[in-house]
C-alpha cells in the first residue's frame, strides 16, 4: 500500500516531465516500500526529489544535457567578410620603376628631379598663388625651425588634402554632367594616397606631442575648407597653388638631407613601412627615405603645374596624349 504522499509523488512523476526525474522518483518510492515508514524513508524521498529537480534544471529545452565549460567564441565579423576584402591592397608607389629592383642610396641620388625647377608666374592668379604659399611658409619656419621631422608631419598632413579634394570634386562633376573625367581622378587619388604614405612614414620616425597634433589638425581643417572652395571656383589656380607648395616641399626636404649630412639629425634605420613602400634595400636609413620622399614631391610639383597648364590651354582630357598598349581598347573613363 502506498501512502497518500507517495501516491501524490507518483502521479507527478507520471506527468510529461523528464524521464530521468520520474525514474528517480519511482526508485525512491520503490525503496521505501521495503522499509518501515519513518524518518529515514522521508529523508530518502527528499534526497531523490532534490536530485531530480537539479537534473531537470540542467537539461536544455530540447532534452539534451548542457555542455559545461566555456563556450567556443565564433568570430561572426570575420565569417561574414567577403573574400575580396581579405586580399591585401598595399598602396602603390607614385613613380614608375620602383618595383623593378631594390633601391639604394646611389639609385635615389641619381634620379633627375630638378632641384631648382621653378614655374615663373605669368598671370595675376599665379602670382597670388605663389605669394600665398610663400606667406604660409613663414610661420612654419618660425614655429618648427630645424625640427624637420615635425615639419614634415605638418607638410604631409596638408599636402595629402589637394589630391583627395580635386578627385572628389571632379568625381561629382563627372556624375552630374554624365560624362568622362578625362583621366584625372585616378591620378589625383594616387597622389593623395602617396602623400598619406609619407605621413605614415614620418609618424613612425617622429612622434608629435599632443599640442603639436592639435595644431596640425587645426591647420589641416582650415586648409581643407579654403582649398575646397578654391578648387570649386578656379581649379587652374588650385593646381598652381599645389605646384608651388610642392616646390617648397622639395626645398624643405633638401634642407632635411643637409641636416642629416651635417650630423644634426641622427641617420636612424628606415622604418619597415618605408622599406616596403619604396622597395628600398633592407639596410636603408632615414636619409634614403628623405631622398625617396623628395623625389615624390618633385613629381607632384611637375604634375600639378601641368594640370594647371592643361586647364589654361583647354585641353583637360588626357586621353589624346596617353600611351596605349597594343591589344587593349582605347576607352574613356
Short mmCIF file of N, CA, C and O in Angstrom, two decimals, residues 46-175:
data_model
loop_
_atom_site.label_atom_id
_atom_site.label_comp_id
_atom_site.label_asym_id
_atom_site.label_seq_id
_atom_site.Cartn_x
_atom_site.Cartn_y
_atom_site.Cartn_z
N UNK A 46 13.14 12.80 -0.05
CA UNK A 46 13.56 14.18 -0.26
C UNK A 46 14.88 14.26 -1.02
O UNK A 46 15.11 15.14 -1.83
N UNK A 47 15.77 13.31 -0.70
CA UNK A 47 17.06 13.29 -1.40
C UNK A 47 16.89 13.06 -2.89
O UNK A 47 17.51 13.74 -3.72
N UNK A 48 16.04 12.11 -3.27
CA UNK A 48 15.82 11.82 -4.68
C UNK A 48 15.05 12.94 -5.36
O UNK A 48 15.26 13.22 -6.56
N UNK A 49 14.14 13.58 -4.65
CA UNK A 49 13.41 14.71 -5.23
C UNK A 49 14.39 15.84 -5.56
O UNK A 49 14.35 16.44 -6.64
N UNK A 50 15.29 16.17 -4.67
CA UNK A 50 16.29 17.22 -4.91
C UNK A 50 17.18 16.88 -6.09
O UNK A 50 17.51 17.71 -6.94
N UNK A 51 17.56 15.61 -6.18
CA UNK A 51 18.40 15.17 -7.29
C UNK A 51 17.66 15.29 -8.61
O UNK A 51 18.22 15.70 -9.64
N UNK A 52 16.37 14.94 -8.61
CA UNK A 52 15.57 15.02 -9.83
C UNK A 52 15.39 16.46 -10.28
O UNK A 52 15.47 16.78 -11.47
N UNK A 53 15.13 17.38 -9.35
CA UNK A 53 14.96 18.80 -9.70
C UNK A 53 16.24 19.36 -10.28
O UNK A 53 16.25 20.10 -11.26
N UNK A 54 17.39 19.01 -9.71
CA UNK A 54 18.68 19.50 -10.21
C UNK A 54 18.93 19.04 -11.64
O UNK A 54 19.38 19.80 -12.50
N UNK A 55 18.61 17.76 -11.91
CA UNK A 55 18.81 17.24 -13.27
C UNK A 55 17.85 17.89 -14.26
O UNK A 55 18.20 18.09 -15.42
N UNK A 56 16.65 18.22 -13.85
CA UNK A 56 15.70 18.91 -14.73
C UNK A 56 16.22 20.29 -15.12
O UNK A 56 16.09 20.73 -16.24
N UNK A 57 16.83 20.99 -14.16
CA UNK A 57 17.35 22.33 -14.46
C UNK A 57 18.54 22.28 -15.40
O UNK A 57 18.79 23.20 -16.15
N UNK A 58 19.31 21.20 -15.32
CA UNK A 58 20.50 21.11 -16.17
C UNK A 58 20.19 20.74 -17.61
O UNK A 58 21.08 20.73 -18.45
N UNK A 59 18.94 20.40 -17.89
CA UNK A 59 18.59 19.97 -19.24
C UNK A 59 18.22 21.16 -20.10
O UNK A 59 17.69 22.15 -19.63
N UNK A 60 18.50 21.04 -21.38
CA UNK A 60 18.13 22.07 -22.35
C UNK A 60 16.68 21.90 -22.73
O UNK A 60 16.07 20.88 -22.44
N UNK A 61 16.05 22.91 -23.40
CA UNK A 61 14.66 22.77 -23.83
C UNK A 61 14.44 21.58 -24.73
O UNK A 61 13.32 21.09 -24.85
N UNK A 62 15.46 21.12 -25.43
CA UNK A 62 15.30 20.00 -26.35
C UNK A 62 15.59 18.67 -25.67
O UNK A 62 15.66 17.64 -26.34
N UNK A 63 15.77 18.69 -24.38
CA UNK A 63 16.00 17.43 -23.67
C UNK A 63 17.44 16.97 -23.68
O UNK A 63 17.72 15.85 -23.36
N UNK A 64 18.40 17.87 -24.09
CA UNK A 64 19.80 17.49 -24.14
C UNK A 64 20.54 18.14 -22.98
O UNK A 64 20.19 19.24 -22.54
N UNK A 65 21.54 17.46 -22.49
CA UNK A 65 22.31 17.98 -21.38
C UNK A 65 23.14 19.17 -21.85
O UNK A 65 23.69 19.16 -22.95
N UNK A 66 23.25 20.22 -21.03
CA UNK A 66 24.05 21.38 -21.38
C UNK A 66 25.53 21.06 -21.30
O UNK A 66 25.96 20.28 -20.44
N UNK A 67 26.29 21.68 -22.19
CA UNK A 67 27.73 21.47 -22.21
C UNK A 67 28.37 22.40 -21.19
O UNK A 67 28.12 23.61 -21.19
N UNK A 68 29.13 21.83 -20.29
CA UNK A 68 29.80 22.64 -19.28
C UNK A 68 31.10 23.20 -19.84
O UNK A 68 31.61 22.73 -20.85
N UNK A 69 31.64 24.24 -19.16
CA UNK A 69 32.87 24.86 -19.61
C UNK A 69 32.60 26.06 -20.50
O UNK A 69 31.46 26.36 -20.85
N UNK A 70 33.66 26.78 -20.88
CA UNK A 70 33.49 27.98 -21.71
C UNK A 70 32.98 27.65 -23.10
O UNK A 70 33.38 26.66 -23.71
N UNK A 71 32.07 28.51 -23.60
CA UNK A 71 31.53 28.29 -24.93
C UNK A 71 32.54 28.73 -25.99
O UNK A 71 33.27 29.70 -25.80
N UNK A 72 32.60 28.04 -27.10
CA UNK A 72 33.53 28.45 -28.17
C UNK A 72 33.15 29.81 -28.72
O UNK A 72 31.97 30.10 -28.95
N UNK A 73 34.17 30.68 -28.94
CA UNK A 73 33.93 32.03 -29.46
C UNK A 73 33.88 31.97 -30.99
O UNK A 73 34.82 31.48 -31.63
N UNK A 74 32.81 32.47 -31.55
CA UNK A 74 32.64 32.48 -33.01
C UNK A 74 32.82 33.91 -33.50
O UNK A 74 32.10 34.82 -33.08
N UNK A 75 33.82 34.15 -34.36
CA UNK A 75 34.08 35.48 -34.93
C UNK A 75 33.10 35.72 -36.08
O UNK A 75 33.39 35.39 -37.23
N UNK A 76 31.96 36.28 -35.75
CA UNK A 76 30.94 36.49 -36.78
C UNK A 76 31.35 37.56 -37.79
O UNK A 76 30.91 37.53 -38.94
N UNK A 77 32.18 38.53 -37.36
CA UNK A 77 32.62 39.57 -38.28
C UNK A 77 33.49 38.97 -39.39
O UNK A 77 33.31 39.24 -40.58
N UNK A 78 34.46 38.13 -38.99
CA UNK A 78 35.32 37.51 -40.00
C UNK A 78 34.55 36.52 -40.86
O UNK A 78 34.79 36.41 -42.06
N UNK A 79 33.61 35.80 -40.25
CA UNK A 79 32.85 34.80 -41.00
C UNK A 79 32.02 35.43 -42.11
O UNK A 79 31.80 34.83 -43.16
N UNK A 80 31.55 36.67 -41.88
CA UNK A 80 30.73 37.35 -42.89
C UNK A 80 31.54 38.24 -43.82
O UNK A 80 30.96 38.96 -44.64
N UNK A 81 32.85 38.21 -43.72
CA UNK A 81 33.73 39.07 -44.53
C UNK A 81 33.79 38.56 -45.96
O UNK A 81 34.13 37.40 -46.20
N UNK A 82 33.48 39.40 -46.96
CA UNK A 82 33.58 38.96 -48.36
C UNK A 82 35.01 38.57 -48.72
O UNK A 82 35.96 39.19 -48.22
N UNK A 83 35.20 37.58 -49.57
CA UNK A 83 36.56 37.14 -49.92
C UNK A 83 37.41 38.26 -50.52
O UNK A 83 38.63 38.29 -50.33
N UNK A 84 36.78 39.19 -51.25
CA UNK A 84 37.55 40.27 -51.89
C UNK A 84 38.23 41.17 -50.86
O UNK A 84 39.29 41.75 -51.14
N UNK A 85 37.62 41.31 -49.68
CA UNK A 85 38.20 42.18 -48.67
C UNK A 85 39.37 41.53 -47.94
O UNK A 85 40.11 42.22 -47.22
N UNK A 86 39.55 40.23 -48.10
CA UNK A 86 40.64 39.54 -47.42
C UNK A 86 41.95 39.62 -48.20
O UNK A 86 42.98 39.17 -47.72
N UNK A 87 41.91 40.18 -49.38
CA UNK A 87 43.13 40.34 -50.20
C UNK A 87 43.76 41.69 -49.86
O UNK A 87 43.12 42.73 -49.99
N UNK A 88 45.00 41.72 -49.37
CA UNK A 88 45.64 42.99 -49.02
C UNK A 88 45.77 43.91 -50.24
O UNK A 88 46.09 43.46 -51.34
N UNK A 89 45.48 45.19 -50.04
CA UNK A 89 45.63 46.19 -51.10
C UNK A 89 46.66 47.21 -50.63
O UNK A 89 46.33 48.29 -50.14
N UNK A 90 47.94 46.84 -50.74
CA UNK A 90 49.02 47.73 -50.29
C UNK A 90 49.16 48.89 -51.27
O UNK A 90 49.11 48.70 -52.48
N UNK A 91 49.30 50.11 -50.76
CA UNK A 91 49.42 51.28 -51.65
C UNK A 91 50.57 51.16 -52.64
O UNK A 91 51.65 50.64 -52.30
N UNK A 92 50.34 51.62 -53.84
CA UNK A 92 51.36 51.56 -54.89
C UNK A 92 52.18 52.85 -54.89
O UNK A 92 51.64 53.94 -54.70
N UNK A 93 53.49 52.77 -55.11
CA UNK A 93 54.32 53.98 -55.19
C UNK A 93 53.93 54.83 -56.39
O UNK A 93 53.38 54.34 -57.37
N UNK A 94 54.23 56.11 -56.31
CA UNK A 94 53.79 57.06 -57.33
C UNK A 94 54.69 57.05 -58.56
O UNK A 94 54.26 57.37 -59.67
N UNK A 95 55.93 56.64 -58.40
CA UNK A 95 56.90 56.70 -59.50
C UNK A 95 57.05 55.34 -60.16
O UNK A 95 57.14 54.31 -59.47
N UNK A 96 57.07 55.32 -61.49
CA UNK A 96 57.25 54.07 -62.23
C UNK A 96 58.65 53.49 -62.00
O UNK A 96 59.62 54.21 -61.80
N UNK A 97 58.73 52.19 -62.05
CA UNK A 97 60.02 51.52 -61.93
C UNK A 97 60.47 51.22 -60.52
O UNK A 97 61.54 50.62 -60.33
N UNK A 98 59.66 51.60 -59.53
CA UNK A 98 60.07 51.37 -58.13
C UNK A 98 60.17 49.88 -57.84
O UNK A 98 61.07 49.42 -57.12
N UNK A 99 59.26 49.09 -58.41
CA UNK A 99 59.23 47.66 -58.09
C UNK A 99 60.17 46.83 -58.95
O UNK A 99 60.25 45.62 -58.78
N UNK A 100 60.89 47.47 -59.86
CA UNK A 100 61.79 46.71 -60.74
C UNK A 100 62.98 46.12 -59.99
O UNK A 100 63.47 45.05 -60.32
N UNK A 101 63.48 46.86 -58.99
CA UNK A 101 64.64 46.38 -58.24
C UNK A 101 64.68 47.10 -56.90
O UNK A 101 63.95 48.07 -56.67
N UNK A 102 65.52 46.62 -56.00
CA UNK A 102 65.71 47.28 -54.72
C UNK A 102 66.46 48.59 -54.91
O UNK A 102 67.45 48.65 -55.64
N UNK A 103 65.98 49.63 -54.25
CA UNK A 103 66.57 50.95 -54.42
C UNK A 103 67.50 51.26 -53.26
O UNK A 103 67.14 51.15 -52.09
N UNK A 104 68.73 51.67 -53.62
CA UNK A 104 69.72 52.07 -52.64
C UNK A 104 69.99 53.57 -52.72
O UNK A 104 69.36 54.30 -53.48
N UNK A 105 70.95 54.02 -51.95
CA UNK A 105 71.27 55.45 -51.90
C UNK A 105 71.71 55.97 -53.26
O UNK A 105 71.27 57.05 -53.70
N UNK A 106 72.55 55.24 -53.95
CA UNK A 106 73.05 55.69 -55.26
C UNK A 106 71.91 55.81 -56.26
O UNK A 106 71.87 56.76 -57.06
N UNK A 107 70.97 54.87 -56.25
CA UNK A 107 69.84 54.94 -57.18
C UNK A 107 68.97 56.16 -56.91
O UNK A 107 68.53 56.84 -57.84
N UNK A 108 68.72 56.44 -55.64
CA UNK A 108 67.87 57.57 -55.29
C UNK A 108 68.54 58.91 -55.61
O UNK A 108 67.88 59.85 -56.04
N UNK A 109 69.84 58.98 -55.38
CA UNK A 109 70.54 60.23 -55.67
C UNK A 109 70.69 60.46 -57.17
O UNK A 109 70.85 61.60 -57.62
N UNK A 110 70.62 59.39 -57.95
CA UNK A 110 70.78 59.52 -59.40
C UNK A 110 69.51 59.99 -60.10
O UNK A 110 69.55 60.32 -61.29
N UNK A 111 68.39 60.02 -59.39
CA UNK A 111 67.14 60.48 -60.01
C UNK A 111 67.23 61.96 -60.36
O UNK A 111 67.65 62.79 -59.55
N UNK A 112 66.83 62.28 -61.57
CA UNK A 112 66.82 63.67 -62.02
C UNK A 112 65.47 64.28 -61.66
O UNK A 112 64.48 64.11 -62.36
N UNK A 113 65.44 65.00 -60.54
CA UNK A 113 64.17 65.54 -60.06
C UNK A 113 64.06 67.05 -60.26
O UNK A 113 63.00 67.63 -60.00
N UNK A 114 65.12 67.69 -60.73
CA UNK A 114 65.06 69.13 -60.95
C UNK A 114 64.97 69.92 -59.65
O UNK A 114 63.94 70.53 -59.35
N UNK A 115 66.06 69.92 -58.88
CA UNK A 115 66.04 70.56 -57.57
C UNK A 115 65.73 72.05 -57.65
O UNK A 115 65.07 72.60 -56.77
N UNK A 116 66.18 72.71 -58.68
CA UNK A 116 66.00 74.17 -58.77
C UNK A 116 64.85 74.55 -59.70
O UNK A 116 64.71 75.73 -60.04
N UNK A 117 64.06 73.59 -60.12
CA UNK A 117 62.97 73.89 -61.05
C UNK A 117 61.93 74.78 -60.40
O UNK A 117 61.49 74.52 -59.27
N UNK A 118 61.52 75.82 -61.13
CA UNK A 118 60.53 76.76 -60.61
C UNK A 118 59.67 77.27 -61.76
O UNK A 118 60.17 77.64 -62.81
N UNK A 119 58.37 77.28 -61.54
CA UNK A 119 57.42 77.79 -62.54
C UNK A 119 57.24 79.28 -62.31
O UNK A 119 56.67 79.72 -61.30
N UNK A 120 57.73 80.08 -63.25
CA UNK A 120 57.63 81.53 -63.13
C UNK A 120 56.19 81.96 -63.37
O UNK A 120 55.61 81.61 -64.41
N UNK A 121 55.56 82.66 -62.44
CA UNK A 121 54.17 83.06 -62.63
C UNK A 121 54.04 84.12 -63.72
O UNK A 121 54.82 85.09 -63.77
N UNK A 122 53.09 83.94 -64.62
CA UNK A 122 52.89 84.88 -65.71
C UNK A 122 51.48 85.47 -65.72
O UNK A 122 51.15 86.25 -66.61
N UNK A 123 50.67 85.12 -64.75
CA UNK A 123 49.33 85.67 -64.64
C UNK A 123 49.12 86.17 -63.21
O UNK A 123 49.82 85.75 -62.28
N UNK A 124 48.16 87.04 -63.03
CA UNK A 124 47.89 87.59 -61.70
C UNK A 124 47.53 86.47 -60.72
O UNK A 124 48.01 86.45 -59.58
N UNK A 125 46.71 85.53 -61.18
CA UNK A 125 46.31 84.44 -60.29
C UNK A 125 47.50 83.57 -59.89
O UNK A 125 47.56 83.09 -58.75
N UNK A 126 48.45 83.39 -60.81
CA UNK A 126 49.65 82.62 -60.47
C UNK A 126 50.50 83.34 -59.44
O UNK A 126 51.07 82.72 -58.52
N UNK A 127 50.61 84.65 -59.59
CA UNK A 127 51.38 85.43 -58.63
C UNK A 127 50.74 85.40 -57.25
O UNK A 127 51.44 85.33 -56.22
N UNK A 128 49.42 85.45 -57.22
CA UNK A 128 48.71 85.35 -55.94
C UNK A 128 48.94 83.97 -55.31
O UNK A 128 49.14 83.85 -54.10
N UNK A 129 48.92 82.94 -56.15
CA UNK A 129 49.15 81.59 -55.64
C UNK A 129 50.55 81.46 -55.04
O UNK A 129 50.72 80.89 -53.95
N UNK A 130 51.55 82.00 -55.73
CA UNK A 130 52.92 81.93 -55.22
C UNK A 130 53.06 82.73 -53.93
O UNK A 130 53.69 82.28 -52.97
N UNK A 131 52.44 83.92 -53.89
CA UNK A 131 52.50 84.74 -52.69
C UNK A 131 51.86 84.03 -51.51
O UNK A 131 52.36 84.09 -50.37
N UNK A 132 50.73 83.38 -51.74
CA UNK A 132 50.03 82.68 -50.66
C UNK A 132 50.88 81.56 -50.08
O UNK A 132 50.95 81.38 -48.85
N UNK A 133 51.55 80.80 -50.95
CA UNK A 133 52.39 79.70 -50.47
C UNK A 133 53.60 80.23 -49.69
O UNK A 133 53.96 79.71 -48.62
N UNK A 134 54.24 81.26 -50.21
CA UNK A 134 55.40 81.84 -49.52
C UNK A 134 54.99 82.42 -48.17
O UNK A 134 55.74 82.30 -47.18
N UNK A 135 53.81 83.04 -48.12
CA UNK A 135 53.34 83.62 -46.86
C UNK A 135 53.04 82.54 -45.83
O UNK A 135 53.28 82.73 -44.63
N UNK A 136 52.50 81.42 -46.28
CA UNK A 136 52.19 80.33 -45.36
C UNK A 136 53.45 79.65 -44.84
O UNK A 136 53.43 79.05 -43.75
N UNK A 137 54.54 79.75 -45.57
CA UNK A 137 55.77 79.09 -45.14
C UNK A 137 56.43 79.83 -43.98
O UNK A 137 57.07 79.20 -43.12
N UNK A 138 56.28 81.16 -43.92
CA UNK A 138 56.99 81.95 -42.90
C UNK A 138 56.63 81.53 -41.47
O UNK A 138 57.52 81.28 -40.66
N UNK A 139 55.33 81.43 -41.11
CA UNK A 139 55.04 80.99 -39.74
C UNK A 139 55.49 79.56 -39.46
O UNK A 139 55.84 79.22 -38.33
N UNK A 140 55.53 78.73 -40.51
CA UNK A 140 56.01 77.36 -40.33
C UNK A 140 57.50 77.36 -39.99
O UNK A 140 57.95 76.60 -39.11
N UNK A 141 58.28 78.22 -40.67
CA UNK A 141 59.70 78.32 -40.37
C UNK A 141 59.94 78.81 -38.95
O UNK A 141 60.84 78.34 -38.25
N UNK A 142 59.11 79.78 -38.52
CA UNK A 142 59.26 80.32 -37.17
C UNK A 142 58.91 79.29 -36.11
O UNK A 142 59.59 79.16 -35.09
N UNK A 143 57.86 78.54 -36.36
CA UNK A 143 57.36 77.60 -35.35
C UNK A 143 58.24 76.36 -35.25
O UNK A 143 58.62 75.96 -34.14
N UNK A 144 58.56 75.74 -36.37
CA UNK A 144 59.29 74.48 -36.34
C UNK A 144 60.81 74.66 -36.40
O UNK A 144 61.55 73.79 -35.93
N UNK A 145 61.27 75.74 -37.05
CA UNK A 145 62.70 75.98 -37.20
C UNK A 145 63.40 74.76 -37.80
O UNK A 145 63.13 74.38 -38.92
N UNK A 146 64.31 74.13 -37.02
CA UNK A 146 65.06 72.99 -37.56
C UNK A 146 64.48 71.64 -37.14
O UNK A 146 65.16 70.62 -37.27
N UNK A 147 63.27 71.63 -36.64
CA UNK A 147 62.63 70.35 -36.27
C UNK A 147 62.00 69.77 -37.54
O UNK A 147 60.78 69.82 -37.74
N UNK A 148 62.85 69.21 -38.39
CA UNK A 148 62.39 68.82 -39.72
C UNK A 148 61.47 67.60 -39.70
O UNK A 148 60.65 67.43 -40.61
N UNK A 149 61.59 66.75 -38.70
CA UNK A 149 60.68 65.62 -38.63
C UNK A 149 59.25 66.11 -38.39
O UNK A 149 58.31 65.67 -39.06
N UNK A 150 59.07 67.03 -37.44
CA UNK A 150 57.74 67.55 -37.16
C UNK A 150 57.26 68.46 -38.28
O UNK A 150 56.06 68.51 -38.58
N UNK A 151 58.18 69.17 -38.90
CA UNK A 151 57.81 69.98 -40.06
C UNK A 151 57.29 69.09 -41.19
O UNK A 151 56.34 69.45 -41.89
N UNK A 152 57.90 67.93 -41.36
CA UNK A 152 57.48 67.01 -42.41
C UNK A 152 56.07 66.47 -42.13
O UNK A 152 55.28 66.28 -43.04
N UNK A 153 55.77 66.22 -40.84
CA UNK A 153 54.42 65.77 -40.50
C UNK A 153 53.40 66.82 -40.87
O UNK A 153 52.35 66.54 -41.47
N UNK A 154 53.69 68.08 -40.52
CA UNK A 154 52.79 69.19 -40.87
C UNK A 154 52.63 69.29 -42.39
O UNK A 154 51.50 69.43 -42.91
N UNK A 155 53.72 69.19 -43.11
CA UNK A 155 53.69 69.31 -44.56
C UNK A 155 52.84 68.22 -45.20
O UNK A 155 51.99 68.50 -46.07
N UNK A 156 53.00 66.99 -44.75
CA UNK A 156 52.28 65.88 -45.38
C UNK A 156 50.80 65.87 -45.00
O UNK A 156 49.96 65.44 -45.81
N UNK A 157 50.47 66.31 -43.80
CA UNK A 157 49.06 66.41 -43.42
C UNK A 157 48.33 67.38 -44.34
O UNK A 157 47.18 67.15 -44.74
N UNK A 158 49.00 68.47 -44.72
CA UNK A 158 48.40 69.45 -45.63
C UNK A 158 48.48 68.96 -47.08
O UNK A 158 47.51 69.08 -47.84
N UNK A 159 49.61 68.38 -47.46
CA UNK A 159 49.81 68.00 -48.85
C UNK A 159 48.91 66.86 -49.29
O UNK A 159 48.68 66.68 -50.49
N UNK A 160 48.39 66.07 -48.35
CA UNK A 160 47.51 64.96 -48.71
C UNK A 160 46.09 65.41 -49.00
O UNK A 160 45.27 64.61 -49.46
N UNK A 161 45.78 66.68 -48.76
CA UNK A 161 44.42 67.19 -48.96
C UNK A 161 44.10 67.48 -50.43
O UNK A 161 43.04 67.08 -50.93
N UNK A 162 44.95 68.21 -51.19
CA UNK A 162 44.55 68.63 -52.56
C UNK A 162 44.17 67.50 -53.49
O UNK A 162 43.18 67.62 -54.23
N UNK A 163 44.90 66.40 -53.49
CA UNK A 163 44.57 65.30 -54.39
C UNK A 163 43.19 64.73 -54.12
O UNK A 163 42.42 64.47 -55.05
N UNK A 164 42.87 64.53 -52.85
CA UNK A 164 41.56 63.98 -52.49
C UNK A 164 40.44 64.97 -52.80
O UNK A 164 39.38 64.58 -53.31
N UNK A 165 40.66 66.25 -52.51
CA UNK A 165 39.64 67.26 -52.81
C UNK A 165 39.41 67.37 -54.31
O UNK A 165 38.26 67.40 -54.77
N UNK A 166 40.49 67.43 -55.07
CA UNK A 166 40.35 67.52 -56.53
C UNK A 166 39.64 66.31 -57.11
O UNK A 166 38.77 66.44 -57.97
N UNK A 167 39.99 65.11 -56.64
CA UNK A 167 39.34 63.89 -57.14
C UNK A 167 37.86 63.88 -56.78
O UNK A 167 37.02 63.49 -57.60
N UNK A 168 37.53 64.30 -55.57
CA UNK A 168 36.13 64.31 -55.14
C UNK A 168 35.30 65.27 -55.98
O UNK A 168 34.21 64.91 -56.47
N UNK A 169 35.79 66.49 -56.17
CA UNK A 169 35.02 67.48 -56.92
C UNK A 169 34.89 67.06 -58.38
O UNK A 169 33.81 67.18 -58.98
N UNK A 170 35.96 66.55 -58.97
CA UNK A 170 35.87 66.10 -60.36
C UNK A 170 34.97 64.87 -60.49
O UNK A 170 34.28 64.70 -61.51
N UNK A 171 34.96 64.03 -59.48
CA UNK A 171 34.07 62.87 -59.48
C UNK A 171 32.61 63.32 -59.47
O UNK A 171 31.79 62.81 -60.26
N UNK A 172 32.27 64.28 -58.62
CA UNK A 172 30.89 64.77 -58.56
C UNK A 172 30.51 65.45 -59.87
O UNK A 172 29.39 65.25 -60.39
N UNK A 173 31.41 66.22 -60.44
CA UNK A 173 31.11 66.89 -61.71
C UNK A 173 30.94 65.89 -62.84
O UNK A 173 30.11 66.08 -63.74
N UNK A 174 31.72 64.82 -62.82
CA UNK A 174 31.56 63.79 -63.83
C UNK A 174 30.19 63.12 -63.71
O UNK A 174 29.54 62.82 -64.72
N UNK A 175 29.74 62.90 -62.49
CA UNK A 175 28.42 62.30 -62.29
C UNK A 175 27.31 63.25 -62.71
O UNK A 175 26.35 62.85 -63.37
#
